[in-house]
mmCIF file of C-alpha atoms and ligand atoms in Angstrom:
data_model
loop_
_atom_site.group_PDB
_atom_site.id
_atom_site.type_symbol
_atom_site.label_atom_id
_atom_site.label_comp_id
_atom_site.label_asym_id
_atom_site.label_seq_id
_atom_site.Cartn_x
_atom_site.Cartn_y
_atom_site.Cartn_z
ATOM 1 C CA MET Y 1 -0.069 0.023 0.023
ATOM 2 C CA SER Y 2 1.545 3.346 -0.788
ATOM 3 C CA ALA Y 3 -1.189 6.187 -1.117
ATOM 4 C CA TYR Y 4 -3.067 6.344 2.242
ATOM 5 C CA GLU Y 5 -6.368 8.144 2.344
ATOM 6 C CA THR Y 6 -6.962 8.360 6.131
ATOM 7 C CA ILE Y 7 -3.605 8.819 7.466
ATOM 8 C CA HIS Y 8 -0.450 10.849 6.685
ATOM 9 C CA VAL Y 9 2.997 9.271 6.996
ATOM 10 C CA GLU Y 10 6.164 11.487 7.322
ATOM 11 C CA GLN Y 11 9.584 10.433 8.073
ATOM 12 C CA ARG Y 12 11.753 12.901 10.006
ATOM 13 C CA GLU Y 13 15.361 11.518 9.999
ATOM 14 C CA ARG Y 14 14.751 8.332 12.036
ATOM 15 C CA VAL Y 15 11.382 9.085 13.329
ATOM 16 C CA THR Y 16 8.104 8.171 11.572
ATOM 17 C CA LEU Y 17 5.384 10.474 12.067
ATOM 18 C CA ILE Y 18 1.950 9.345 11.536
ATOM 19 C CA THR Y 19 -1.071 11.500 11.562
ATOM 20 C CA LEU Y 20 -4.496 10.168 11.632
ATOM 21 C CA ASP Y 21 -6.567 12.251 9.221
ATOM 22 C CA ARG Y 22 -10.386 11.630 8.924
ATOM 23 C CA PRO Y 23 -11.263 15.211 10.330
ATOM 24 C CA LYS Y 24 -15.022 14.823 9.306
ATOM 25 C CA ALA Y 25 -15.551 11.859 11.672
ATOM 26 C CA LEU Y 26 -13.139 13.107 14.467
ATOM 27 C CA ASN Y 27 -10.601 10.476 13.319
ATOM 28 C CA ALA Y 28 -12.874 7.536 14.031
ATOM 29 C CA LEU Y 29 -11.277 4.341 13.498
ATOM 30 C CA ASN Y 30 -12.972 2.411 10.715
ATOM 31 C CA ALA Y 31 -11.610 -0.724 8.873
ATOM 32 C CA GLN Y 32 -9.490 1.553 6.339
ATOM 33 C CA VAL Y 33 -7.810 3.468 9.086
ATOM 34 C CA LEU Y 34 -6.894 0.023 10.696
ATOM 35 C CA ALA Y 35 -5.644 -1.342 7.371
ATOM 36 C CA GLU Y 36 -3.616 1.759 6.632
ATOM 37 C CA LEU Y 37 -2.132 2.135 9.967
ATOM 38 C CA LEU Y 38 -1.041 -1.499 10.159
ATOM 39 C CA ASP Y 39 0.585 -1.354 6.731
ATOM 40 C CA ALA Y 40 2.470 2.044 7.761
ATOM 41 C CA LEU Y 41 3.589 0.421 11.102
ATOM 42 C CA ALA Y 42 4.692 -2.845 9.465
ATOM 43 C CA ALA Y 43 6.672 -0.480 7.015
ATOM 44 C CA PHE Y 44 8.100 1.417 9.880
ATOM 45 C CA ASP Y 45 8.964 -1.726 11.939
ATOM 46 C CA ALA Y 46 10.967 -3.315 8.938
ATOM 47 C CA ASP Y 47 12.872 -0.215 8.089
ATOM 48 C CA GLU Y 48 16.334 -0.133 9.598
ATOM 49 C CA GLY Y 49 16.663 3.638 8.849
ATOM 50 C CA GLN Y 50 13.596 4.098 11.313
ATOM 51 C CA GLY Y 51 13.979 3.919 15.141
ATOM 52 C CA CYS Y 52 10.656 5.334 16.693
ATOM 53 C CA ALA Y 53 7.213 6.131 15.583
ATOM 54 C CA VAL Y 54 4.722 8.883 16.674
ATOM 55 C CA ILE Y 55 0.921 8.564 16.241
ATOM 56 C CA THR Y 56 -1.026 11.637 16.506
ATOM 57 C CA GLY Y 57 -4.325 13.239 15.315
ATOM 58 C CA SER Y 58 -5.850 16.659 15.070
ATOM 59 C CA GLU Y 59 -6.100 19.528 17.600
ATOM 60 C CA LYS Y 60 -9.686 18.580 18.092
ATOM 61 C CA ALA Y 61 -9.226 14.694 18.072
ATOM 62 C CA PHE Y 62 -6.589 12.091 18.560
ATOM 63 C CA ALA Y 63 -9.545 9.625 17.646
ATOM 64 C CA ALA Y 64 -13.075 9.719 18.904
ATOM 65 C CA GLY Y 65 -13.515 5.822 18.867
ATOM 66 C CA ALA Y 66 -14.246 3.163 16.541
ATOM 67 C CA ASP Y 67 -16.521 4.331 13.818
ATOM 68 C CA ILE Y 68 -19.982 3.990 15.445
ATOM 69 C CA LYS Y 69 -21.591 4.390 12.154
ATOM 70 C CA GLU Y 70 -19.511 1.464 10.523
ATOM 71 C CA MET Y 71 -20.461 -0.889 13.745
ATOM 72 C CA SER Y 72 -23.998 0.042 13.964
ATOM 73 C CA ALA Y 73 -25.128 -2.340 11.398
ATOM 74 C CA MET Y 74 -23.138 -5.218 12.700
ATOM 75 C CA GLY Y 75 -24.605 -8.203 14.639
ATOM 76 C CA PHE Y 76 -22.967 -10.662 17.031
ATOM 77 C CA ALA Y 77 -22.381 -13.272 14.199
ATOM 78 C CA GLU Y 78 -20.549 -10.903 11.946
ATOM 79 C CA MET Y 79 -18.558 -9.272 14.955
ATOM 80 C CA TYR Y 80 -17.674 -12.771 16.672
ATOM 81 C CA GLY Y 81 -17.328 -14.611 13.336
ATOM 82 C CA SER Y 82 -15.121 -12.152 11.746
ATOM 83 C CA ASN Y 83 -13.093 -11.372 14.886
ATOM 84 C CA HIS Y 84 -13.605 -7.744 13.942
ATOM 85 C CA PHE Y 85 -11.191 -5.938 15.847
ATOM 86 C CA SER Y 86 -8.452 -8.648 16.037
ATOM 87 C CA GLY Y 87 -6.262 -6.659 13.412
ATOM 88 C CA TRP Y 88 -5.640 -4.079 16.305
ATOM 89 C CA GLU Y 89 -3.827 -6.725 18.229
ATOM 90 C CA GLN Y 90 -1.120 -6.543 15.701
ATOM 91 C CA PHE Y 91 -0.777 -2.948 16.223
ATOM 92 C CA ALA Y 92 0.099 -3.701 19.911
ATOM 93 C CA ARG Y 93 2.974 -6.180 18.583
ATOM 94 C CA THR Y 94 5.017 -3.460 16.958
ATOM 95 C CA ARG Y 95 8.568 -4.401 18.175
ATOM 96 C CA LYS Y 96 9.883 -0.734 17.825
ATOM 97 C CA PRO Y 97 8.545 2.104 20.208
ATOM 98 C CA VAL Y 98 5.691 4.015 19.190
ATOM 99 C CA ILE Y 99 4.639 7.028 21.185
ATOM 100 C CA ALA Y 100 0.884 8.308 21.047
ATOM 101 C CA ALA Y 101 0.779 12.305 20.997
ATOM 102 C CA VAL Y 102 -2.711 13.119 22.174
ATOM 103 C CA ALA Y 103 -4.743 16.403 21.823
ATOM 104 C CA GLY Y 104 -8.172 16.669 22.190
ATOM 105 C CA TYR Y 105 -10.467 13.606 22.392
ATOM 106 C CA ALA Y 106 -9.260 10.060 22.758
ATOM 107 C CA LEU Y 107 -12.467 8.125 23.370
ATOM 108 C CA GLY Y 108 -13.112 4.411 23.197
ATOM 109 C CA GLY Y 109 -11.171 2.866 20.644
ATOM 110 C CA GLY Y 110 -8.969 6.206 20.421
ATOM 111 C CA CYS Y 111 -8.103 5.808 24.194
ATOM 112 C CA GLU Y 112 -7.295 2.222 23.563
ATOM 113 C CA LEU Y 113 -5.019 3.027 20.633
ATOM 114 C CA ALA Y 114 -3.383 5.618 22.737
ATOM 115 C CA MET Y 115 -2.925 2.898 25.419
ATOM 116 C CA MET Y 116 -1.674 0.378 22.892
ATOM 117 C CA CYS Y 117 1.347 2.773 22.222
ATOM 118 C CA ASP Y 118 4.283 2.619 24.597
ATOM 119 C CA PHE Y 119 3.582 5.861 26.290
ATOM 120 C CA ILE Y 120 1.424 8.950 25.685
ATOM 121 C CA LEU Y 121 2.342 12.363 25.576
ATOM 122 C CA ALA Y 122 -0.755 14.519 26.337
ATOM 123 C CA ALA Y 123 -1.504 18.120 25.282
ATOM 124 C CA ASP Y 124 -3.078 20.231 27.845
ATOM 125 C CA THR Y 125 -6.359 19.828 25.860
ATOM 126 C CA ALA Y 126 -6.300 15.977 25.942
ATOM 127 C CA GLN Y 127 -9.709 14.142 27.137
ATOM 128 C CA PHE Y 128 -9.627 10.398 27.700
ATOM 129 C CA GLY Y 129 -12.555 8.267 28.123
ATOM 130 C CA GLN Y 130 -14.239 4.992 27.461
ATOM 131 C CA PRO Y 131 -17.617 5.957 26.885
ATOM 132 C CA GLU Y 132 -18.910 2.595 25.179
ATOM 133 C CA ILE Y 133 -21.313 1.955 27.862
ATOM 134 C CA LYS Y 134 -23.452 4.782 26.598
ATOM 135 C CA LEU Y 135 -23.612 2.815 23.450
ATOM 136 C CA ALA Y 136 -24.857 -0.222 25.281
ATOM 137 C CA VAL Y 137 -21.434 -2.068 24.585
ATOM 138 C CA SER Y 138 -17.967 -1.929 26.261
ATOM 139 C CA PRO Y 139 -14.189 -1.477 25.330
ATOM 140 C CA GLY Y 140 -13.297 -3.843 22.644
ATOM 141 C CA MET Y 141 -9.630 -3.598 22.275
ATOM 142 C CA GLY Y 142 -8.045 -3.790 25.720
ATOM 143 C CA GLY Y 143 -9.233 -0.567 27.129
ATOM 144 C CA SER Y 144 -10.801 -2.159 30.303
ATOM 145 C CA GLN Y 145 -7.314 -4.082 30.844
ATOM 146 C CA ARG Y 146 -4.972 -1.345 30.020
ATOM 147 C CA LEU Y 147 -6.930 1.465 31.706
ATOM 148 C CA ALA Y 148 -6.983 -0.748 34.997
ATOM 149 C CA HIS Y 149 -3.162 -1.219 34.604
ATOM 150 C CA ALA Y 150 -2.548 2.334 33.965
ATOM 151 C CA VAL Y 151 -4.742 4.232 36.622
ATOM 152 C CA GLY Y 152 -5.821 1.393 38.942
ATOM 153 C CA LYS Y 153 -9.228 -0.287 39.639
ATOM 154 C CA ALA Y 154 -11.077 2.727 41.124
ATOM 155 C CA LYS Y 155 -10.740 5.365 38.425
ATOM 156 C CA ALA Y 156 -10.837 2.694 35.492
ATOM 157 C CA MET Y 157 -13.921 1.189 36.975
ATOM 158 C CA GLU Y 158 -15.680 4.704 37.355
ATOM 159 C CA MET Y 159 -14.605 5.709 33.858
ATOM 160 C CA VAL Y 160 -15.872 2.468 32.099
ATOM 161 C CA LEU Y 161 -19.110 2.541 34.203
ATOM 162 C CA THR Y 162 -20.128 6.083 33.794
ATOM 163 C CA GLY Y 163 -18.388 7.046 30.508
ATOM 164 C CA ARG Y 164 -16.766 10.320 32.150
ATOM 165 C CA MET Y 165 -13.809 11.877 30.557
ATOM 166 C CA MET Y 166 -10.566 12.361 32.356
ATOM 167 C CA GLY Y 167 -8.655 15.599 31.335
ATOM 168 C CA ALA Y 168 -4.903 15.963 30.664
ATOM 169 C CA GLU Y 169 -4.026 16.795 34.555
ATOM 170 C CA GLU Y 170 -5.850 14.098 36.007
ATOM 171 C CA ALA Y 171 -4.397 11.515 33.431
ATOM 172 C CA GLU Y 172 -1.095 12.805 34.238
ATOM 173 C CA ARG Y 173 -1.826 12.354 38.190
ATOM 174 C CA ALA Y 174 -3.189 8.776 37.641
ATOM 175 C CA GLY Y 175 -0.323 7.780 35.562
ATOM 176 C CA LEU Y 176 -1.904 7.336 32.271
ATOM 177 C CA VAL Y 177 0.287 9.761 30.355
ATOM 178 C CA SER Y 178 3.916 10.323 30.865
ATOM 179 C CA ARG Y 179 3.830 14.351 30.599
ATOM 180 C CA ILE Y 180 1.633 17.158 29.531
ATOM 181 C CA VAL Y 181 2.748 19.696 27.008
ATOM 182 C CA PRO Y 182 1.124 22.866 25.446
ATOM 183 C CA ALA Y 183 -1.063 21.854 22.785
ATOM 184 C CA ALA Y 184 0.975 23.972 20.265
ATOM 185 C CA ASP Y 185 4.194 21.984 21.075
ATOM 186 C CA LEU Y 186 2.692 18.740 21.108
ATOM 187 C CA VAL Y 187 3.848 17.243 17.800
ATOM 188 C CA GLU Y 188 7.325 18.807 17.967
ATOM 189 C CA GLU Y 189 7.927 17.671 21.452
ATOM 190 C CA ALA Y 190 6.749 14.050 20.505
ATOM 191 C CA VAL Y 191 9.269 13.841 17.362
ATOM 192 C CA LYS Y 192 11.829 15.344 19.706
ATOM 193 C CA THR Y 193 11.302 12.654 22.254
ATOM 194 C CA ALA Y 194 11.121 10.006 19.598
ATOM 195 C CA ALA Y 195 14.546 11.156 18.040
ATOM 196 C CA THR Y 196 16.025 10.794 21.382
ATOM 197 C CA ILE Y 197 14.830 7.050 21.493
ATOM 198 C CA ALA Y 198 15.836 6.483 17.950
ATOM 199 C CA GLY Y 199 19.202 7.737 18.683
ATOM 200 C CA MET Y 200 20.024 4.836 20.957
ATOM 201 C CA ALA Y 201 21.420 1.664 20.001
ATOM 202 C CA PRO Y 202 18.645 -0.257 18.255
ATOM 203 C CA LEU Y 203 18.873 -3.711 19.905
ATOM 204 C CA ALA Y 204 18.951 -1.872 23.382
ATOM 205 C CA VAL Y 205 15.902 0.018 22.500
ATOM 206 C CA LEU Y 206 14.075 -3.239 21.574
ATOM 207 C CA ALA Y 207 15.229 -5.066 24.745
ATOM 208 C CA ASN Y 208 14.306 -2.279 27.008
ATOM 209 C CA LYS Y 209 10.855 -2.006 25.704
ATOM 210 C CA GLU Y 210 10.286 -5.773 25.784
ATOM 211 C CA MET Y 211 11.409 -6.041 29.425
ATOM 212 C CA VAL Y 212 9.098 -3.088 30.411
ATOM 213 C CA ASN Y 213 6.129 -4.812 28.825
ATOM 214 C CA ALA Y 214 7.017 -7.993 30.516
ATOM 215 C CA ALA Y 215 6.243 -6.347 33.912
ATOM 216 C CA PHE Y 216 2.435 -6.353 32.764
ATOM 217 C CA GLU Y 217 2.412 -9.955 31.785
ATOM 218 C CA MET Y 218 4.723 -11.886 34.328
ATOM 219 C CA PRO Y 219 5.207 -12.306 38.225
ATOM 220 C CA LEU Y 220 8.012 -10.242 39.553
ATOM 221 C CA ALA Y 221 10.541 -12.994 40.137
ATOM 222 C CA GLN Y 222 9.995 -14.046 36.422
ATOM 223 C CA GLY Y 223 9.792 -10.677 35.148
ATOM 224 C CA VAL Y 224 13.280 -9.946 36.987
ATOM 225 C CA GLN Y 225 14.866 -13.066 35.284
ATOM 226 C CA PHE Y 226 13.581 -12.008 32.009
ATOM 227 C CA GLU Y 227 15.173 -8.728 32.416
ATOM 228 C CA ARG Y 228 18.530 -10.310 33.388
ATOM 229 C CA ARG Y 229 18.421 -12.534 30.549
ATOM 230 C CA LEU Y 230 17.985 -9.638 27.972
ATOM 231 C CA PHE Y 231 20.644 -7.758 29.948
ATOM 232 C CA ASN Y 232 23.091 -10.544 29.738
ATOM 233 C CA GLY Y 233 22.194 -10.896 25.970
ATOM 234 C CA LEU Y 234 23.011 -7.254 25.292
ATOM 235 C CA PHE Y 235 26.562 -7.947 26.176
ATOM 236 C CA GLY Y 236 26.708 -10.270 22.913
ATOM 237 C CA SER Y 237 26.273 -6.980 20.886
ATOM 238 C CA ASP Y 238 28.921 -4.913 19.121
ATOM 239 C CA ASP Y 239 26.889 -1.891 20.330
ATOM 240 C CA GLN Y 240 27.559 -2.649 24.127
ATOM 241 C CA THR Y 241 31.275 -2.634 23.387
ATOM 242 C CA GLU Y 242 31.014 0.401 21.547
ATOM 243 C CA GLY Y 243 28.714 2.346 24.010
ATOM 244 C CA MET Y 244 30.847 1.440 27.126
ATOM 245 C CA ALA Y 245 33.998 2.538 24.942
ATOM 246 C CA ALA Y 246 32.423 5.712 24.087
ATOM 247 C CA PHE Y 247 31.482 6.410 27.585
ATOM 248 C CA VAL Y 248 35.125 5.967 28.654
ATOM 249 C CA GLU Y 249 36.451 7.834 25.771
ATOM 250 C CA LYS Y 250 33.847 10.743 26.431
ATOM 251 C CA ARG Y 251 32.442 10.543 22.567
ATOM 252 C CA PRO Y 252 29.027 9.695 21.365
ATOM 253 C CA GLY Y 253 28.470 6.077 20.446
ATOM 254 C CA GLN Y 254 28.306 4.972 16.825
ATOM 255 C CA TRP Y 255 25.625 2.130 16.550
ATOM 256 C CA LYS Y 256 25.677 -0.779 14.132
ATOM 257 C CA GLY Y 257 22.432 -2.309 15.414
ATOM 258 C CA LYS Y 258 24.623 -5.664 15.932
HETATM 259 N N1 LIG K 1 -17.668 7.184 15.008
HETATM 260 C C1 LIG K 1 -18.360 7.653 13.796
HETATM 261 N N2 LIG K 1 -18.323 9.076 13.761
HETATM 262 C C2 LIG K 1 -18.012 9.871 14.649
HETATM 263 C C3 LIG K 1 -17.489 9.225 15.904
HETATM 264 C C4 LIG K 1 -17.331 7.861 16.090
HETATM 265 N N3 LIG K 1 -16.696 7.339 17.132
HETATM 266 N N4 LIG K 1 -17.297 10.363 16.585
HETATM 267 C C5 LIG K 1 -17.545 11.532 16.246
HETATM 268 N N5 LIG K 1 -18.211 11.259 14.825
HETATM 269 C C6 LIG K 1 -18.557 11.973 13.889
HETATM 270 C C7 LIG K 1 -19.954 12.667 14.141
HETATM 271 O O1 LIG K 1 -20.971 11.678 13.911
HETATM 272 C C8 LIG K 1 -20.257 13.790 13.360
HETATM 273 O O2 LIG K 1 -20.230 13.404 12.064
HETATM 274 P P1 LIG K 1 -21.398 14.323 11.326
HETATM 275 O O3 LIG K 1 -20.956 15.831 11.115
HETATM 276 O O4 LIG K 1 -21.474 13.539 10.063
HETATM 277 O O5 LIG K 1 -22.713 14.329 12.107
HETATM 278 C C9 LIG K 1 -18.464 14.366 13.638
HETATM 279 O O6 LIG K 1 -17.769 13.196 13.802
HETATM 280 C C10 LIG K 1 -18.334 15.302 14.597
HETATM 281 O O7 LIG K 1 -18.910 15.046 15.636
HETATM 282 P P2 LIG K 1 -19.669 15.766 16.711
HETATM 283 O O8 LIG K 1 -20.751 16.628 15.892
HETATM 284 O O9 LIG K 1 -20.434 14.798 17.677
HETATM 285 O O10 LIG K 1 -18.608 16.838 17.608
HETATM 286 P P3 LIG K 1 -18.797 17.207 19.087
HETATM 287 O O11 LIG K 1 -17.781 18.319 18.975
HETATM 288 O O12 LIG K 1 -20.241 17.902 19.175
HETATM 289 O O13 LIG K 1 -18.625 16.111 19.873
HETATM 290 C C11 LIG K 1 -17.541 14.016 20.837
HETATM 291 C C12 LIG K 1 -17.490 15.432 20.093
HETATM 292 C C13 LIG K 1 -18.021 14.437 22.296
HETATM 293 C C14 LIG K 1 -16.308 13.263 20.519
HETATM 294 C C15 LIG K 1 -18.873 13.288 20.167
HETATM 295 O O14 LIG K 1 -18.541 13.220 18.637
HETATM 296 C C16 LIG K 1 -18.702 11.806 20.564
HETATM 297 O O15 LIG K 1 -19.415 11.396 21.628
HETATM 298 N N6 LIG K 1 -18.380 10.833 19.918
HETATM 299 C C17 LIG K 1 -18.486 9.464 20.082
HETATM 300 C C18 LIG K 1 -17.452 8.984 21.252
HETATM 301 C C19 LIG K 1 -17.791 7.549 21.392
HETATM 302 O O16 LIG K 1 -18.700 7.166 21.871
HETATM 303 N N7 LIG K 1 -16.776 6.846 21.241
HETATM 304 C C20 LIG K 1 -16.679 5.440 21.426
HETATM 305 C C21 LIG K 1 -16.968 4.538 20.341
HETATM 306 S S1 LIG K 1 -17.292 2.991 20.566
HETATM 307 C C22 LIG K 1 -15.583 2.197 20.694
HETATM 308 O O17 LIG K 1 -14.796 2.879 20.415
HETATM 309 C C23 LIG K 1 -15.575 0.667 20.738
HETATM 310 C C24 LIG K 1 -14.223 0.238 21.112
HETATM 311 C C25 LIG K 1 -13.996 -1.084 20.384
HETATM 312 C C26 LIG K 1 -12.497 -1.401 20.091
HETATM 313 C C27 LIG K 1 -11.997 -0.441 18.972
HETATM 314 C C28 LIG K 1 -10.604 -0.633 18.631
HETATM 315 C C29 LIG K 1 -10.113 0.404 17.884
#
């Protein structure tokens, strides 16, 4: 796939900036957005020249959810039989880091998409919510689980049961977002942060991401073992030798990705 209609993809040196672009539907996530996003992310993950991605939306909406108009005609058999949202799981399997830069609404599937990214940078205008209950349904792509992990049971339960939105400051206090930046600086700040990550040794980036994610899948002792194995494994890389030599010689490291 080369020409996208619902997203824009731009490479800024080693950073891939993906912008959701369905303004008339507040970036609602329909099947076309999913297909285009997965295609762009697969290309990013496979490209050795790219080190970190940023996903953003517009000033008004990161994404206002799954496309309600597309879903409204669907019944149980079609939804269950086609495993309708399963493609989004592929999104969460991206190996290189992906940052969500959220301004405006991140609701339903939009909040879930942001939480599938490795971390969220929020504009001061960001609003997060899982309002699916108002449509007589529920989060369908991990929202109930990832929100509970991020903000704890009390806030997750209140948000999922009432559909209330959480503003940027509350989201930062609750641990849903890593930082708040002024809306006007959001994309530049996210790209700058992504460039910092993309400037690190590529194998170390993959390993660091994998081990933090393991904290959500494994008991502590097993997670610590997993970390140690990856840590030991990095000592088999040329970049580890280079990284430590560069420190001693007071110069920047030159990474090979090996
Ligand atoms: N789907 C389809 N169209 C949408 C959506 C959506 N989720 N959200 C907004 N739009 C459309 C509106 O229908 C409207 O279109 P039109 O001009 O043709 O009527 C246009 O975008 C602008 O929207 P509004 O006029 O409503 O704008 P407002 O500023 O008045 O309100 C809101 C903004 C508060 C964001 C409002 O649009 C809203 O409540 N949207 C729906 C939010 C919602 O319920 N989201 C959850 C959807 S269900 C879901 O996500 C299930 C997740 C399952 C997994 C998904 C994996 C990705």
